Amino acid sequence: MTDLESPTLVDVTAADWATPTLIDVPEVRDELGALGVVEKDSPFPFPVKRVYFLYDVPSNAVRGSHAHKDLYQLIVAVSGSFQVDLDDGFTKSRFVLNSPNKGLTIPPGYWRTLRDFSAGSAALVFASEEYNPGDYIRDYDEFVKWTTA
């Protein structure tokens, strides 16, 4: 992946979980609308131990600005759109999430920032672990040192 390149969407069963990947979120669609489904046996790279959501984020706000040492995430834009910038210490990539049936998996070891939230947007985040402050790297220079150690 080159600098700021957005990879193409892949089938969840074919995803390479070692790199950030756009995946299809299972859905059921009929004349009444759509229902996105994530169940305990969904074919994701991790068991879900924590779910949280971001909403009412001002369009000029930047969220995230940290990395995780061990935690995996799946981020879905359930409403509106926002941008996710990722950095593994060597390569930067950019993803625009704007559909509730597409999600971005983020493995450990990626610095992430979320920005450019549209009005009414909401991000749903599935995490592989419960909240653990020791898993976070909140200083970018420390993150770069960690990636090259």
Short mmCIF file of C-alpha atoms in Angstrom, two decimals:
data_model
loop_
_atom_site.label_atom_id
_atom_site.label_comp_id
_atom_site.label_asym_id
_atom_site.label_seq_id
_atom_site.Cartn_x
_atom_site.Cartn_y
_atom_site.Cartn_z
CA MET A 1 0.00 0.00 0.00
CA THR A 2 1.42 3.41 -0.90
CA ASP A 3 1.16 6.59 1.11
CA LEU A 4 -2.48 7.66 1.56
CA GLU A 5 -3.81 4.95 -0.72
CA SER A 6 -7.24 3.50 0.07
CA PRO A 7 -7.32 -0.24 -0.55
CA THR A 8 -10.29 -1.89 -2.19
CA LEU A 9 -13.07 -3.63 -0.31
CA VAL A 10 -12.55 -7.34 0.35
CA ASP A 11 -14.72 -10.23 1.39
CA VAL A 12 -14.54 -10.69 5.16
CA THR A 13 -13.54 -14.35 4.81
CA ALA A 14 -10.56 -13.46 2.61
CA ALA A 15 -9.23 -10.58 4.71
CA ASP A 16 -5.63 -10.40 5.81
CA TRP A 17 -6.02 -9.47 9.46
CA ALA A 18 -2.40 -8.29 9.79
CA THR A 19 -3.17 -5.09 7.87
CA PRO A 20 -6.09 -2.63 7.97
CA THR A 21 -8.83 -3.97 5.74
CA LEU A 22 -12.19 -2.74 4.48
CA ILE A 23 -14.75 -5.51 4.89
CA ASP A 24 -18.42 -6.12 4.21
CA VAL A 25 -20.57 -6.12 7.34
CA PRO A 26 -23.25 -8.82 7.01
CA GLU A 27 -26.67 -7.37 6.35
CA VAL A 28 -30.23 -8.42 5.72
CA ARG A 29 -32.09 -6.19 3.28
CA ASP A 30 -35.74 -6.23 2.24
CA GLU A 31 -38.55 -3.81 1.40
CA LEU A 32 -38.57 -2.59 5.02
CA GLY A 33 -34.94 -1.51 4.94
CA ALA A 34 -31.63 -2.97 6.02
CA LEU A 35 -30.35 -4.63 9.17
CA GLY A 36 -26.60 -4.84 9.80
CA VAL A 37 -25.60 -7.93 11.75
CA VAL A 38 -22.54 -8.64 13.89
CA GLU A 39 -22.88 -11.79 15.98
CA LYS A 40 -20.54 -13.64 18.31
CA ASP A 41 -19.67 -16.10 15.54
CA SER A 42 -19.12 -13.43 12.87
CA PRO A 43 -15.96 -14.16 10.87
CA PHE A 44 -13.92 -11.30 12.31
CA PRO A 45 -10.31 -11.58 13.51
CA PHE A 46 -11.24 -11.29 17.17
CA PRO A 47 -13.95 -11.97 19.73
CA VAL A 48 -15.80 -8.75 20.58
CA LYS A 49 -15.31 -7.79 24.22
CA ARG A 50 -16.25 -4.10 24.03
CA VAL A 51 -18.55 -2.00 21.87
CA TYR A 52 -18.78 1.78 21.93
CA PHE A 53 -19.91 4.57 19.63
CA LEU A 54 -18.96 8.13 18.79
CA TYR A 55 -21.63 10.67 17.87
CA ASP A 56 -22.24 14.44 17.90
CA VAL A 57 -18.59 14.90 16.93
CA PRO A 58 -17.91 18.42 15.60
CA SER A 59 -16.76 18.42 11.97
CA ASN A 60 -13.42 20.00 12.91
CA ALA A 61 -12.69 17.59 15.78
CA VAL A 62 -9.97 14.95 15.64
CA ARG A 63 -10.62 11.75 17.58
CA GLY A 64 -8.33 8.85 18.33
CA SER A 65 -4.73 10.05 18.04
CA HIS A 66 -3.36 6.90 19.63
CA ALA A 67 -2.27 3.34 18.88
CA HIS A 68 -2.95 0.02 20.57
CA LYS A 69 -0.33 -2.58 21.43
CA ASP A 70 -2.65 -5.61 21.45
CA LEU A 71 -6.22 -4.52 20.67
CA TYR A 72 -8.01 -5.12 17.35
CA GLN A 73 -10.88 -2.88 16.23
CA LEU A 74 -13.63 -2.91 13.64
CA ILE A 75 -15.01 0.59 12.93
CA VAL A 76 -18.29 1.14 11.07
CA ALA A 77 -19.89 4.43 10.01
CA VAL A 78 -23.48 3.64 10.96
CA SER A 79 -24.51 7.14 9.92
CA GLY A 80 -22.85 9.85 7.86
CA SER A 81 -19.16 9.75 7.04
CA PHE A 82 -15.70 10.36 8.47
CA GLN A 83 -12.09 9.78 7.56
CA VAL A 84 -9.71 7.35 9.29
CA ASP A 85 -5.99 8.00 8.89
CA LEU A 86 -3.68 5.12 9.81
CA ASP A 87 0.08 4.99 10.29
CA ASP A 88 2.16 1.92 11.12
CA GLY A 89 5.31 3.97 11.65
CA PHE A 90 6.41 3.45 8.05
CA THR A 91 3.37 3.84 5.76
CA LYS A 92 0.31 6.06 6.01
CA SER A 93 -3.11 5.19 4.62
CA ARG A 94 -6.45 6.94 4.49
CA PHE A 95 -9.94 5.45 4.52
CA VAL A 96 -13.29 7.18 4.16
CA LEU A 97 -16.07 5.33 5.95
CA ASN A 98 -19.52 6.28 4.71
CA SER A 99 -21.68 3.15 4.66
CA PRO A 100 -23.16 1.11 7.53
CA ASN A 101 -22.49 -2.17 5.68
CA LYS A 102 -18.73 -1.55 5.33
CA GLY A 103 -16.23 -1.66 8.16
CA LEU A 104 -12.54 -1.05 8.69
CA THR A 105 -10.51 -3.56 10.68
CA ILE A 106 -7.50 -2.12 12.47
CA PRO A 107 -4.99 -4.56 13.94
CA PRO A 108 -2.65 -3.65 16.80
CA GLY A 109 0.30 -1.40 16.00
CA TYR A 110 -1.44 1.33 13.99
CA TRP A 111 -1.68 4.98 14.98
CA ARG A 112 -5.19 6.14 14.15
CA THR A 113 -6.94 9.48 13.85
CA LEU A 114 -10.58 10.00 12.94
CA ARG A 115 -11.52 13.34 11.37
CA ASP A 116 -13.81 15.17 8.95
CA PHE A 117 -17.03 13.97 10.57
CA SER A 118 -20.15 14.87 8.59
CA ALA A 119 -23.18 16.28 10.38
CA GLY A 120 -25.12 13.50 12.07
CA SER A 121 -22.36 10.93 11.68
CA ALA A 122 -21.91 8.09 14.13
CA ALA A 123 -19.07 5.58 14.44
CA LEU A 124 -19.67 2.15 15.94
CA VAL A 125 -16.49 0.50 17.25
CA PHE A 126 -16.05 -3.19 18.09
CA ALA A 127 -12.94 -3.96 20.16
CA SER A 128 -11.17 -7.21 20.96
CA GLU A 129 -10.49 -6.25 24.58
CA GLU A 130 -12.07 -4.36 27.43
CA TYR A 131 -10.69 -0.89 28.14
CA ASN A 132 -7.08 -1.12 29.32
CA PRO A 133 -5.10 2.13 29.66
CA GLY A 134 -1.84 0.14 29.48
CA ASP A 135 -2.64 -0.95 25.91
CA TYR A 136 -2.63 2.63 24.60
CA ILE A 137 0.28 4.56 23.12
CA ARG A 138 -0.83 8.20 23.24
CA ASP A 139 2.40 9.95 22.23
CA TYR A 140 3.31 9.76 18.53
CA ASP A 141 7.08 9.91 19.09
CA GLU A 142 6.79 7.06 21.60
CA PHE A 143 4.74 5.13 19.02
CA VAL A 144 7.43 5.54 16.35
CA LYS A 145 10.08 4.30 18.80
CA TRP A 146 7.83 1.35 19.70
CA THR A 147 7.38 0.37 16.04
CA THR A 148 11.12 0.35 15.41
CA ALA A 149 12.12 -1.42 18.64
#
